[in-house]
Coordinates of C-alpha atoms in Angstrom, one line a residue:
Chain A
M296 CA 82.6 91.1 77.9
A297 CA 86.5 90.4 77.8
M298 CA 88.2 91.1 81.1
T299 CA 91.6 91.3 82.3
I300 CA 92.8 89.3 85.2
T301 CA 92.5 92.8 87.4
E302 CA 89.2 93.3 86.3
K303 CA 87.8 89.7 87.1
I304 CA 89.5 90.1 90.6
F305 CA 87.5 93.2 91.2
A306 CA 84.3 92.0 89.6
R307 CA 84.5 89.1 92.4
A308 CA 85.6 91.6 95.2
A309 CA 82.8 93.9 94.2
G310 CA 80.1 91.4 93.6
K311 CA 79.3 92.3 90.0
P312 CA 79.6 90.0 87.1
S313 CA 81.9 92.2 85.3
V314 CA 83.8 95.6 85.6
Q315 CA 85.8 97.5 83.4
A316 CA 88.7 100.2 83.4
G317 CA 87.7 103.5 84.8
D318 CA 84.6 102.0 87.0
L319 CA 84.4 103.0 90.3
V320 CA 83.7 100.4 92.6
N321 CA 83.5 99.4 96.3
A322 CA 85.5 96.3 96.9
K323 CA 85.9 94.0 99.7
I324 CA 89.3 93.7 101.1
D325 CA 90.6 89.9 101.7
L326 CA 93.8 91.0 103.4
V327 CA 95.4 94.0 105.0
M328 CA 99.4 94.2 106.0
C329 CA 100.3 96.7 108.6
H330 CA 103.8 97.6 109.4
D331 CA 105.4 100.0 112.0
V332 CA 105.4 103.3 110.0
T333 CA 102.0 103.8 108.8
T334 CA 99.8 101.6 110.9
P335 CA 100.3 103.6 114.0
P336 CA 99.1 106.9 112.7
A337 CA 96.0 104.8 111.2
I338 CA 95.3 103.4 114.6
S339 CA 95.5 106.9 116.3
M340 CA 92.9 108.1 113.5
L341 CA 90.7 105.4 114.5
K342 CA 90.8 106.3 118.0
A343 CA 90.1 110.0 117.2
H344 CA 87.3 109.0 115.4
G345 CA 85.7 106.7 118.0
I346 CA 86.1 103.5 115.8
D347 CA 87.1 100.6 117.9
K348 CA 86.4 97.7 116.0
V349 CA 88.6 96.0 113.3
F350 CA 86.6 94.4 110.2
D351 CA 88.4 90.7 110.7
R352 CA 91.3 90.0 113.1
D353 CA 92.0 87.1 111.0
K354 CA 92.8 89.3 107.7
I355 CA 94.9 91.7 108.9
V356 CA 98.8 90.9 109.1
V357 CA 100.9 93.0 111.5
T358 CA 104.6 93.1 111.2
P359 CA 107.0 95.8 112.4
D360 CA 109.8 96.1 109.7
H361 CA 110.9 99.5 108.8
F362 CA 112.8 100.6 112.0
Q363 CA 113.1 96.6 113.4
P364 CA 114.3 96.3 116.3
P365 CA 113.6 99.9 117.4
K366 CA 116.4 102.3 116.5
D367 CA 115.6 105.2 118.8
I368 CA 113.0 106.2 121.1
K369 CA 110.5 107.8 118.7
S370 CA 110.7 104.7 116.7
A371 CA 110.3 102.7 119.7
E372 CA 107.0 104.6 120.5
L373 CA 105.7 103.8 117.3
H374 CA 106.4 100.0 117.9
K375 CA 104.6 100.2 121.2
R376 CA 101.5 101.8 119.6
L377 CA 101.6 99.1 117.2
D378 CA 102.2 96.3 119.7
T379 CA 99.5 97.5 122.0
W380 CA 96.8 97.8 119.4
A381 CA 97.8 94.5 118.0
K382 CA 97.5 92.6 121.5
E383 CA 94.3 94.7 122.3
K384 CA 92.7 93.7 118.7
K385 CA 93.8 90.2 119.1
I386 CA 95.3 90.2 115.8
T387 CA 95.8 86.5 114.7
H388 CA 98.9 86.9 112.8
Y389 CA 101.2 89.6 114.5
Y390 CA 104.9 88.9 114.0
K391 CA 106.6 90.0 116.8
L392 CA 110.6 90.5 117.1
G393 CA 112.2 87.1 116.3
R394 CA 109.6 86.4 113.9
A395 CA 109.1 89.7 112.2
G396 CA 110.5 90.4 109.0
V397 CA 110.4 92.6 105.6
C398 CA 106.5 92.8 104.8
H399 CA 106.6 91.7 101.5
A400 CA 109.0 88.9 102.0
L401 CA 107.1 87.8 105.1
L402 CA 103.3 87.6 103.9
P403 CA 104.2 85.2 100.9
E404 CA 106.5 83.0 103.0
Q405 CA 104.2 82.8 105.6
G406 CA 101.3 81.9 103.7
H407 CA 99.4 84.9 103.6
I408 CA 98.9 85.7 99.8
R409 CA 96.4 84.0 98.3
P410 CA 95.4 84.3 94.5
G411 CA 92.4 85.9 93.1
E412 CA 92.2 88.3 96.2
V413 CA 92.5 92.0 96.8
I414 CA 95.4 92.9 99.2
V415 CA 96.1 96.3 100.4
G416 CA 98.7 97.3 102.7
G417 CA 100.3 100.6 104.2
D418 CA 103.4 100.6 102.1
S419 CA 104.1 101.3 98.4
H420 CA 105.7 97.8 97.6
T421 CA 102.5 96.2 98.7
C422 CA 102.2 95.5 94.9
T423 CA 104.7 92.9 95.1
Y424 CA 101.7 90.3 96.1
G425 CA 100.8 90.5 92.6
A426 CA 103.0 87.7 91.9
F427 CA 100.6 85.2 93.0
G428 CA 97.8 86.4 90.7
A429 CA 96.4 88.7 93.4
F430 CA 95.1 92.5 93.0
S431 CA 97.6 94.0 95.5
T432 CA 98.5 97.8 96.3
G433 CA 100.0 100.2 98.5
I434 CA 97.8 102.6 100.4
G435 CA 98.4 105.6 103.0
S436 CA 97.6 105.7 106.5
T437 CA 93.7 106.7 106.3
D438 CA 92.8 104.4 103.6
L439 CA 94.5 101.7 105.7
A440 CA 92.3 103.0 109.0
A441 CA 89.3 102.6 106.4
A442 CA 90.4 99.2 105.6
I443 CA 91.2 98.0 109.2
A444 CA 87.8 99.3 110.3
T445 CA 85.5 98.3 107.3
G446 CA 87.3 96.1 104.9
I447 CA 86.1 97.8 102.1
L448 CA 87.7 100.6 100.4
W449 CA 86.8 102.4 96.9
F450 CA 88.9 101.5 93.7
K451 CA 89.0 102.9 90.4
I452 CA 89.4 99.9 88.0
P453 CA 92.8 100.4 86.4
A454 CA 93.4 99.9 82.8
S455 CA 96.1 97.1 82.0
M456 CA 99.5 97.2 80.4
K457 CA 101.0 94.1 79.0
F458 CA 104.5 93.2 79.2
T459 CA 105.5 90.1 77.4
L460 CA 108.7 88.4 78.3
T461 CA 110.3 86.2 76.0
G462 CA 113.5 84.4 75.5
S463 CA 115.3 83.5 78.5
L464 CA 117.7 85.1 81.0
P465 CA 121.5 85.0 79.9
T466 CA 123.9 84.0 82.9
G467 CA 124.2 87.1 85.2
V468 CA 120.8 88.8 84.4
Y469 CA 118.1 88.3 86.6
S470 CA 114.4 89.2 87.0
K471 CA 115.7 92.7 88.6
D472 CA 117.5 93.5 85.2
V473 CA 114.1 92.8 83.2
M474 CA 112.2 95.3 85.7
L475 CA 114.9 97.8 85.4
E476 CA 114.5 97.5 81.4
V477 CA 110.8 97.8 81.8
I478 CA 111.2 101.0 83.8
R479 CA 113.8 102.3 81.9
R480 CA 111.6 102.0 78.6
I481 CA 108.6 103.5 80.2
G482 CA 109.7 105.8 83.0
T483 CA 108.8 106.3 86.7
D484 CA 105.1 107.3 85.6
G485 CA 104.9 105.4 82.4
A486 CA 102.4 103.0 84.5
L487 CA 100.5 105.6 86.1
Y488 CA 97.2 104.7 87.7
K489 CA 97.7 101.4 85.5
A490 CA 97.8 97.6 86.2
M491 CA 101.2 96.2 84.8
E492 CA 100.3 92.6 83.6
F493 CA 103.4 90.3 83.0
V494 CA 103.1 87.4 80.9
G495 CA 105.5 85.2 78.6
P496 CA 107.7 82.1 78.3
A497 CA 110.7 83.8 80.5
L498 CA 108.5 84.0 83.1
K499 CA 107.8 80.3 83.4
E500 CA 111.8 79.9 84.1
M501 CA 111.5 82.3 87.0
S502 CA 110.7 81.2 90.6
M503 CA 108.2 83.0 92.8
E504 CA 110.9 84.9 94.4
A505 CA 112.2 86.1 91.1
R506 CA 108.5 86.9 90.2
M507 CA 108.1 89.1 93.2
T508 CA 111.1 91.1 92.4
I509 CA 109.2 92.1 89.1
T510 CA 105.8 92.8 90.6
N511 CA 107.6 94.5 93.5
M512 CA 108.9 97.3 91.4
A513 CA 105.4 97.8 89.5
I514 CA 105.4 101.0 91.8
E515 CA 108.6 102.4 90.4
A516 CA 107.1 102.8 87.0
G517 CA 104.2 104.7 89.0
G518 CA 102.1 101.4 88.4
K519 CA 99.1 100.8 90.8
S520 CA 99.6 97.2 90.7
G521 CA 101.9 94.3 89.0
I522 CA 100.4 90.9 88.5
I523 CA 101.5 87.5 87.0
A524 CA 98.7 84.8 86.3
V525 CA 98.8 81.4 88.5
D526 CA 100.9 78.6 87.0
D527 CA 102.3 75.4 88.3
A528 CA 105.3 77.3 90.0
T529 CA 102.5 79.2 92.1
R530 CA 101.0 76.2 93.3
A531 CA 103.7 74.6 94.0
Y532 CA 104.8 77.4 96.1
L533 CA 101.7 77.8 97.8
D534 CA 101.1 74.2 98.6
G535 CA 101.6 73.4 102.3
R536 CA 102.6 77.0 103.1
L537 CA 98.9 78.7 103.0
K538 CA 97.6 79.6 106.3
D539 CA 93.9 79.5 105.1
K540 CA 93.5 76.0 103.2
S541 CA 90.3 76.9 101.5
D542 CA 90.3 76.8 97.9
Y543 CA 91.5 80.0 96.1
T544 CA 90.4 81.3 92.9
V545 CA 92.5 81.5 89.8
F546 CA 91.9 84.2 87.4
E547 CA 93.3 84.6 83.8
S548 CA 92.9 87.2 81.4
D549 CA 90.6 86.7 78.5
P550 CA 92.3 86.5 75.1
D551 CA 90.6 89.3 73.7
A552 CA 91.0 91.6 76.9
E553 CA 91.8 95.3 76.4
Y554 CA 95.4 96.9 76.9
V555 CA 96.3 100.4 76.9
H556 CA 99.8 99.6 76.1
K557 CA 101.7 96.4 75.2
D558 CA 105.7 95.7 74.9
T559 CA 107.7 92.5 74.6
I560 CA 110.9 92.4 76.3
D561 CA 113.3 89.9 74.8
C562 CA 115.2 89.0 77.9
S563 CA 117.9 86.8 76.0
A564 CA 119.2 90.3 74.7
L565 CA 119.5 91.8 78.4
E566 CA 122.6 92.5 80.2
P567 CA 122.9 93.2 83.8
M568 CA 121.5 96.6 84.5
V569 CA 122.3 99.4 86.8
A570 CA 119.8 102.1 87.6
L571 CA 122.0 105.4 88.3
P572 CA 121.1 108.1 90.6
H573 CA 118.6 109.4 91.4
L574 CA 115.6 107.4 89.5
P575 CA 114.8 103.8 89.1
S576 CA 114.3 104.6 85.1
N577 CA 118.1 105.6 84.8
G578 CA 119.1 102.0 83.5
Q579 CA 122.3 101.2 81.8
P580 CA 123.7 98.0 80.8
I581 CA 126.8 97.2 83.1
S582 CA 129.1 97.5 80.1
L583 CA 128.4 101.2 79.9
C584 CA 128.8 102.1 83.7
A585 CA 131.3 99.3 84.8
G586 CA 134.4 101.0 86.8
L587 CA 132.7 103.5 88.9
A588 CA 134.3 103.5 92.4
M589 CA 131.7 102.7 95.2
D590 CA 131.9 103.1 99.1
Q591 CA 129.3 100.5 100.2
C592 CA 127.3 97.5 99.0
Y593 CA 123.7 96.7 100.2
I594 CA 122.2 93.2 99.5
G595 CA 118.5 93.2 101.0
S596 CA 115.2 94.6 100.8
C597 CA 111.6 93.4 99.9
T598 CA 113.2 93.5 96.5
N599 CA 116.3 91.2 96.7
G600 CA 116.6 90.1 100.3
R601 CA 115.2 86.6 99.9
I602 CA 117.4 83.3 100.2
E603 CA 117.8 83.2 96.3
D604 CA 119.3 86.6 96.3
L605 CA 121.8 85.6 99.0
R606 CA 122.6 82.5 97.3
V607 CA 123.6 84.5 94.2
A608 CA 125.7 87.1 96.2
A609 CA 127.4 84.3 98.4
S610 CA 128.4 82.3 95.1
I611 CA 130.1 85.3 94.2
L612 CA 131.8 86.2 97.7
K613 CA 132.8 82.7 98.3
G614 CA 136.5 82.9 98.9
K615 CA 136.9 86.4 98.1
Q616 CA 137.2 89.8 100.1
V617 CA 135.2 92.6 99.8
A618 CA 136.8 96.0 99.0
I619 CA 134.0 98.2 100.5
R620 CA 131.7 98.1 103.7
T621 CA 129.0 95.5 102.7
I622 CA 126.0 94.9 104.4
V623 CA 123.9 91.8 104.1
V624 CA 120.2 91.8 105.3
P625 CA 118.0 88.7 105.0
A626 CA 114.4 89.8 104.7
T627 CA 112.8 87.5 107.1
P628 CA 114.0 85.3 110.2
V629 CA 113.2 82.3 108.0
V630 CA 115.8 83.6 105.3
W631 CA 118.2 84.2 108.0
K632 CA 118.2 80.7 109.3
Q633 CA 118.3 79.3 105.8
M634 CA 121.3 81.5 105.5
V635 CA 123.1 80.0 108.5
D636 CA 122.0 76.4 107.5
E637 CA 123.1 76.8 104.1
G638 CA 126.5 77.8 105.1
L639 CA 126.1 81.3 103.4
A640 CA 126.5 83.6 106.7
E641 CA 130.0 81.7 106.9
I642 CA 130.7 82.8 103.1
F643 CA 129.7 86.4 104.0
Y644 CA 131.9 86.6 107.4
D645 CA 134.8 85.0 105.4
A646 CA 134.1 87.8 102.6
G647 CA 134.3 90.6 105.5
C648 CA 130.5 91.6 105.2
V649 CA 128.2 92.5 108.1
I650 CA 125.1 90.6 108.7
S651 CA 122.1 92.3 110.1
A652 CA 119.0 91.1 111.5
P653 CA 115.8 91.3 109.1
T654 CA 114.9 95.1 108.6
C655 CA 113.9 97.5 106.0
G656 CA 116.7 99.2 107.6
A657 CA 118.9 101.4 105.3
C658 CA 116.9 100.8 102.1
L659 CA 114.8 103.7 103.1
G660 CA 117.5 105.6 104.8
G661 CA 116.2 104.3 108.3
F662 CA 119.3 102.6 109.9
M663 CA 121.8 100.0 109.7
G664 CA 123.8 101.4 106.9
I665 CA 123.2 105.2 106.1
L666 CA 125.3 107.0 103.4
A667 CA 127.5 109.9 104.4
A668 CA 127.7 113.0 102.1
G669 CA 129.5 112.3 99.0
E670 CA 129.4 108.2 99.2
K671 CA 128.1 105.9 96.7
C672 CA 126.3 102.7 97.2
I673 CA 125.3 99.7 94.8
S674 CA 122.1 98.3 96.3
T675 CA 119.8 95.3 95.6
T676 CA 117.0 97.8 96.7
N677 CA 114.4 99.5 94.7
R678 CA 114.8 103.2 94.7
N679 CA 117.6 105.5 94.1
F680 CA 116.1 108.9 95.1
V681 CA 117.9 112.0 96.3
G682 CA 118.7 111.0 99.9
R683 CA 117.1 107.8 99.9
M684 CA 120.0 105.8 101.9
G685 CA 120.9 108.6 103.9
S686 CA 122.5 112.1 103.1
P687 CA 121.0 114.0 100.2
K688 CA 124.3 114.3 98.6
S689 CA 125.1 110.5 98.5
E690 CA 124.1 108.3 95.4
V691 CA 122.2 105.0 95.3
Y692 CA 122.8 102.5 92.2
L693 CA 120.5 99.9 91.8
A694 CA 121.4 96.3 90.4
N695 CA 120.8 92.6 90.9
P696 CA 122.3 90.5 93.8
A697 CA 125.0 89.4 91.7
T698 CA 126.1 92.8 90.4
A699 CA 126.0 94.1 93.8
A700 CA 128.5 91.1 95.2
A701 CA 130.8 91.7 92.3
S702 CA 131.3 95.3 92.8
A703 CA 131.6 94.7 96.4
V704 CA 134.6 92.6 95.6
E705 CA 136.0 95.1 93.1
G706 CA 134.9 98.5 95.1
K707 CA 133.6 99.6 91.8
L708 CA 130.6 98.8 89.7
A709 CA 131.6 95.5 88.2
D710 CA 130.4 93.0 85.8
C711 CA 129.0 89.9 87.6
R712 CA 129.2 87.8 84.8
N713 CA 133.2 87.5 85.2
Y714 CA 132.2 85.7 88.2
L715 CA 129.8 83.4 87.4
Chain B
M60 CA 96.9 135.7 98.2
A61 CA 99.0 133.1 98.0
K62 CA 102.7 133.1 96.6
A63 CA 103.6 130.4 94.1
H64 CA 107.2 128.3 95.0
V65 CA 107.9 126.9 91.6
Y66 CA 110.0 123.6 91.3
Q67 CA 111.0 123.1 87.6
R68 CA 110.8 119.3 88.3
D69 CA 109.4 116.0 87.5
H70 CA 109.3 113.2 89.9
V71 CA 109.5 115.2 93.0
N72 CA 109.3 112.1 95.5
T73 CA 108.1 111.3 98.7
D74 CA 111.6 110.9 100.2
E75 CA 112.4 114.7 99.1
I76 CA 109.1 115.8 100.4
I77 CA 109.8 114.0 103.8
P78 CA 112.8 112.1 104.1
A79 CA 112.6 108.8 105.9
R80 CA 114.9 110.0 108.7
Y81 CA 112.0 111.6 109.9
L82 CA 109.4 108.9 109.9
N83 CA 110.0 108.0 113.3
T84 CA 107.2 110.3 114.3
D85 CA 103.7 110.9 112.7
D86 CA 103.3 114.5 114.4
A87 CA 102.5 116.9 111.9
A88 CA 104.3 119.9 113.4
D89 CA 107.5 117.9 113.5
L90 CA 107.0 116.7 110.3
A91 CA 106.6 120.3 109.1
K92 CA 109.8 121.5 110.0
H93 CA 111.4 119.1 107.4
C94 CA 108.8 119.5 104.7
M95 CA 110.7 119.6 101.2
E96 CA 113.9 119.4 103.2
D97 CA 115.9 117.2 100.4
L98 CA 114.6 119.1 97.7
D99 CA 115.0 122.7 99.1
T100 CA 116.4 123.3 102.5
E101 CA 115.1 126.9 102.3
F102 CA 111.5 125.9 101.9
V103 CA 110.3 126.0 105.3
K104 CA 112.0 129.3 106.2
K105 CA 110.4 130.9 103.1
V106 CA 106.9 129.4 103.1
Q107 CA 103.9 131.5 104.4
P108 CA 100.8 130.1 105.4
G109 CA 98.6 129.6 102.4
D110 CA 101.3 129.6 99.9
V111 CA 101.5 127.1 97.0
I112 CA 104.0 124.5 95.7
V113 CA 103.9 124.2 91.9
C114 CA 106.0 121.4 90.0
G115 CA 105.7 119.3 86.8
D116 CA 104.8 115.7 86.4
D117 CA 104.3 112.8 88.9
F118 CA 104.3 114.8 92.0
G119 CA 104.5 112.6 95.4
C120 CA 105.9 109.6 93.5
G121 CA 107.6 106.6 95.8
S122 CA 106.3 105.6 98.9
S123 CA 102.9 105.6 100.4
R124 CA 103.8 107.8 103.3
E125 CA 100.9 109.9 104.0
H126 CA 103.5 111.9 106.3
A127 CA 104.4 113.7 102.9
V128 CA 100.9 115.1 102.9
W129 CA 100.8 115.6 106.8
A130 CA 104.3 117.6 106.3
I131 CA 102.8 119.7 103.6
Q132 CA 99.6 120.4 105.7
G133 CA 101.6 120.9 108.8
A134 CA 104.0 123.6 106.8
K135 CA 100.7 125.3 106.1
V136 CA 100.9 125.1 102.4
G137 CA 97.7 126.2 101.0
A138 CA 97.7 124.0 97.6
V139 CA 100.0 121.8 95.4
I140 CA 99.6 122.5 92.0
A141 CA 101.2 119.7 89.9
Q142 CA 101.0 118.8 86.1
S143 CA 100.2 115.2 87.1
F144 CA 100.5 113.4 90.5
A145 CA 101.4 109.8 91.5
R146 CA 98.6 107.8 92.6
I147 CA 99.0 107.0 96.3
F148 CA 100.1 110.6 96.9
Y149 CA 96.9 111.9 95.1
R150 CA 94.6 109.7 96.9
N151 CA 96.1 110.4 100.4
C152 CA 95.7 114.1 99.7
I153 CA 91.9 113.4 99.0
N154 CA 91.8 111.1 102.2
C155 CA 93.4 114.1 104.2
G156 CA 91.1 116.6 103.0
F157 CA 93.6 118.3 101.1
Y158 CA 92.9 119.0 97.4
P159 CA 95.3 118.2 94.8
I160 CA 95.2 120.5 91.8
E161 CA 96.2 118.9 88.8
L162 CA 97.1 121.5 85.7
H163 CA 98.6 120.5 82.7
G164 CA 101.2 122.8 81.6
A165 CA 101.7 124.3 85.2
L166 CA 105.4 125.0 85.0
E167 CA 104.5 127.5 81.8
K168 CA 101.6 129.0 83.4
I169 CA 102.9 130.0 86.7
N170 CA 106.7 131.5 87.5
D171 CA 108.1 131.3 91.0
G172 CA 106.9 134.3 92.9
D173 CA 103.5 134.7 91.2
E174 CA 100.8 135.4 93.6
L175 CA 97.7 133.1 92.8
E176 CA 94.1 133.1 94.0
I177 CA 92.5 129.6 93.8
D178 CA 88.6 129.2 93.2
Y179 CA 88.1 125.5 93.9
Q180 CA 84.5 125.6 93.4
G181 CA 84.8 127.3 90.0
G182 CA 88.0 125.2 89.1
T183 CA 90.2 128.2 88.2
I184 CA 93.5 129.8 89.2
A185 CA 93.8 133.7 89.0
N186 CA 97.5 134.3 88.4
T187 CA 97.2 138.3 89.6
T188 CA 101.0 138.9 88.7
Q189 CA 100.7 138.2 85.1
G190 CA 96.9 138.9 84.9
T191 CA 95.7 135.5 83.6
T192 CA 93.0 132.9 84.5
I193 CA 93.7 129.3 84.1
A194 CA 91.5 126.7 84.5
F195 CA 92.2 123.2 86.1
T196 CA 90.6 120.0 86.1
P197 CA 88.3 119.5 89.1
L198 CA 88.2 116.5 91.0
P199 CA 85.3 114.0 90.7
D200 CA 82.3 114.8 92.7
F201 CA 82.7 112.1 95.2
A202 CA 86.4 113.2 95.8
I203 CA 85.3 116.7 96.3
E204 CA 82.8 115.4 98.9
I205 CA 85.5 113.7 100.8
V206 CA 87.8 116.8 100.7
N207 CA 85.0 119.0 101.8
D208 CA 84.1 116.7 104.7
G209 CA 87.7 117.2 105.8
G210 CA 89.2 113.9 104.6
L211 CA 88.0 109.9 104.0
L212 CA 87.4 109.1 108.1
E213 CA 85.2 112.3 108.6
H214 CA 83.4 111.4 105.4
I215 CA 82.5 108.0 106.4
K216 CA 81.4 109.2 109.6
R217 CA 79.0 111.7 108.2
Q218 CA 77.8 109.2 105.9
K219 CA 77.1 107.0 108.5
E220 CA 75.5 109.5 110.7
K221 CA 73.4 110.5 107.7
G222 CA 72.1 106.7 107.7
K223 CA 74.2 105.6 104.6
G224 CA 77.3 103.6 104.8
Q225 CA 80.1 104.0 102.5
N226 CA 78.6 100.9 100.7
D227 CA 76.1 102.9 99.4
R228 CA 78.1 105.6 97.6

């Protein structure tokens, strides 16, 4: 029976010869991601139910990131609960302050993501890891508690949607724009319960960082997961990086596998996109919205806070001054160090930006760049819901790092192609 | 008798249900004070125990924060009826022992302020204001078991007590 890559991963994890969309299975979990907001409640639940053990201390990765370092007393209490538990359970991969980073940038960078595996995390953007040919999805705290304790969760096998990316990205257009276009086409619930599979020649030109931006935002279309099959770029990224050096399993969709939806995106025809408030599906080409005044620029997050993103932003900000407050947030300590080593930090400083420590920070309205009523922010993040970055009367505009940097220079939505 | 609080909206997201500025706690009573705050600041003042939230499509989209379900449960909301639910929120509801009611055309069938009686076993909602009875799509049996047990962890515990693990389901 023909299967998609997602079905093959689940067949392996469920110990069955084959599965198909709609089947309910109990799947073995290969990796569990834990952070400071959703894990402490899971720990409390386990305690309340008298469950003391973790299924495998090597397969749980812990990093505080949302309110990192703690922003107030209550979040410090959350961190303390996480810290006490991680130490008590002797969690092998616990990234503490100084090595902690935005989880979805940190785990791939530190070599925890392996193709063919089933990965869950207490965060909706856990779908990011699908860029490595893994099934990966976000779960709530109760599922997280169950996964931590048993290493098994029930899943309904998702039907798959296939998005073929053709052409090649024009100057000023990035994988972020491709995904904003996909979400514009299908809406924020267009992929509800579905696995979004990305294929096509345009992917070949994209780095793993760029691919992660695509799978990261699968949830913004309601998707259960986003997935991209392994190729040479994947192998090159993983080589020398994986913590577990044993062979990983590479799955591919069968040519006659079933898809409930197919679409083709001609990347050559795309413009830089901006998703207007208050939905990620409100994407518009920059040519239709340039000129709108902004109050803040935010460059960071699990979507676009990796070194490539900072390089793009720096290439535009070099030798210029920002016209609005601009916050640069390297997603991990390694990215932070690279930023310094490559001279990007100096460019950001000279341009008048503030540089933050790695954190999810203001992306989710936590801290480090909260918006006042009436303020508008051009942001490289993933959500522009009402109140997402602060006041319910503020507005968030989602874009790629080049558009964000160009808009920072002009103080209004700007076409990055004028700077590249 | 439960009163319907109808929001003629699709994509009511977890940031509106419980804004991230309150995620520095996981205490349901604390979270309940801010339930639905960025959608309707008056909600917590007018909601009575057992009342029902009614919305359009894709309710609960966005973050995986189970805090959204805890805030709703903490505010003593009896049920959420939506035309469709976002996946993680839906699963979180079941895991918390809270029955998410999926009802196609909910916004045409229920008006703000309508009095409702929900029969979970029968899968029907009596709209006593309008004098109608509306059938909804029941949860799959295994999910009803989890809800009836009071959530996933209770369910796992009971299954273990019965001598059969989660594996055997």
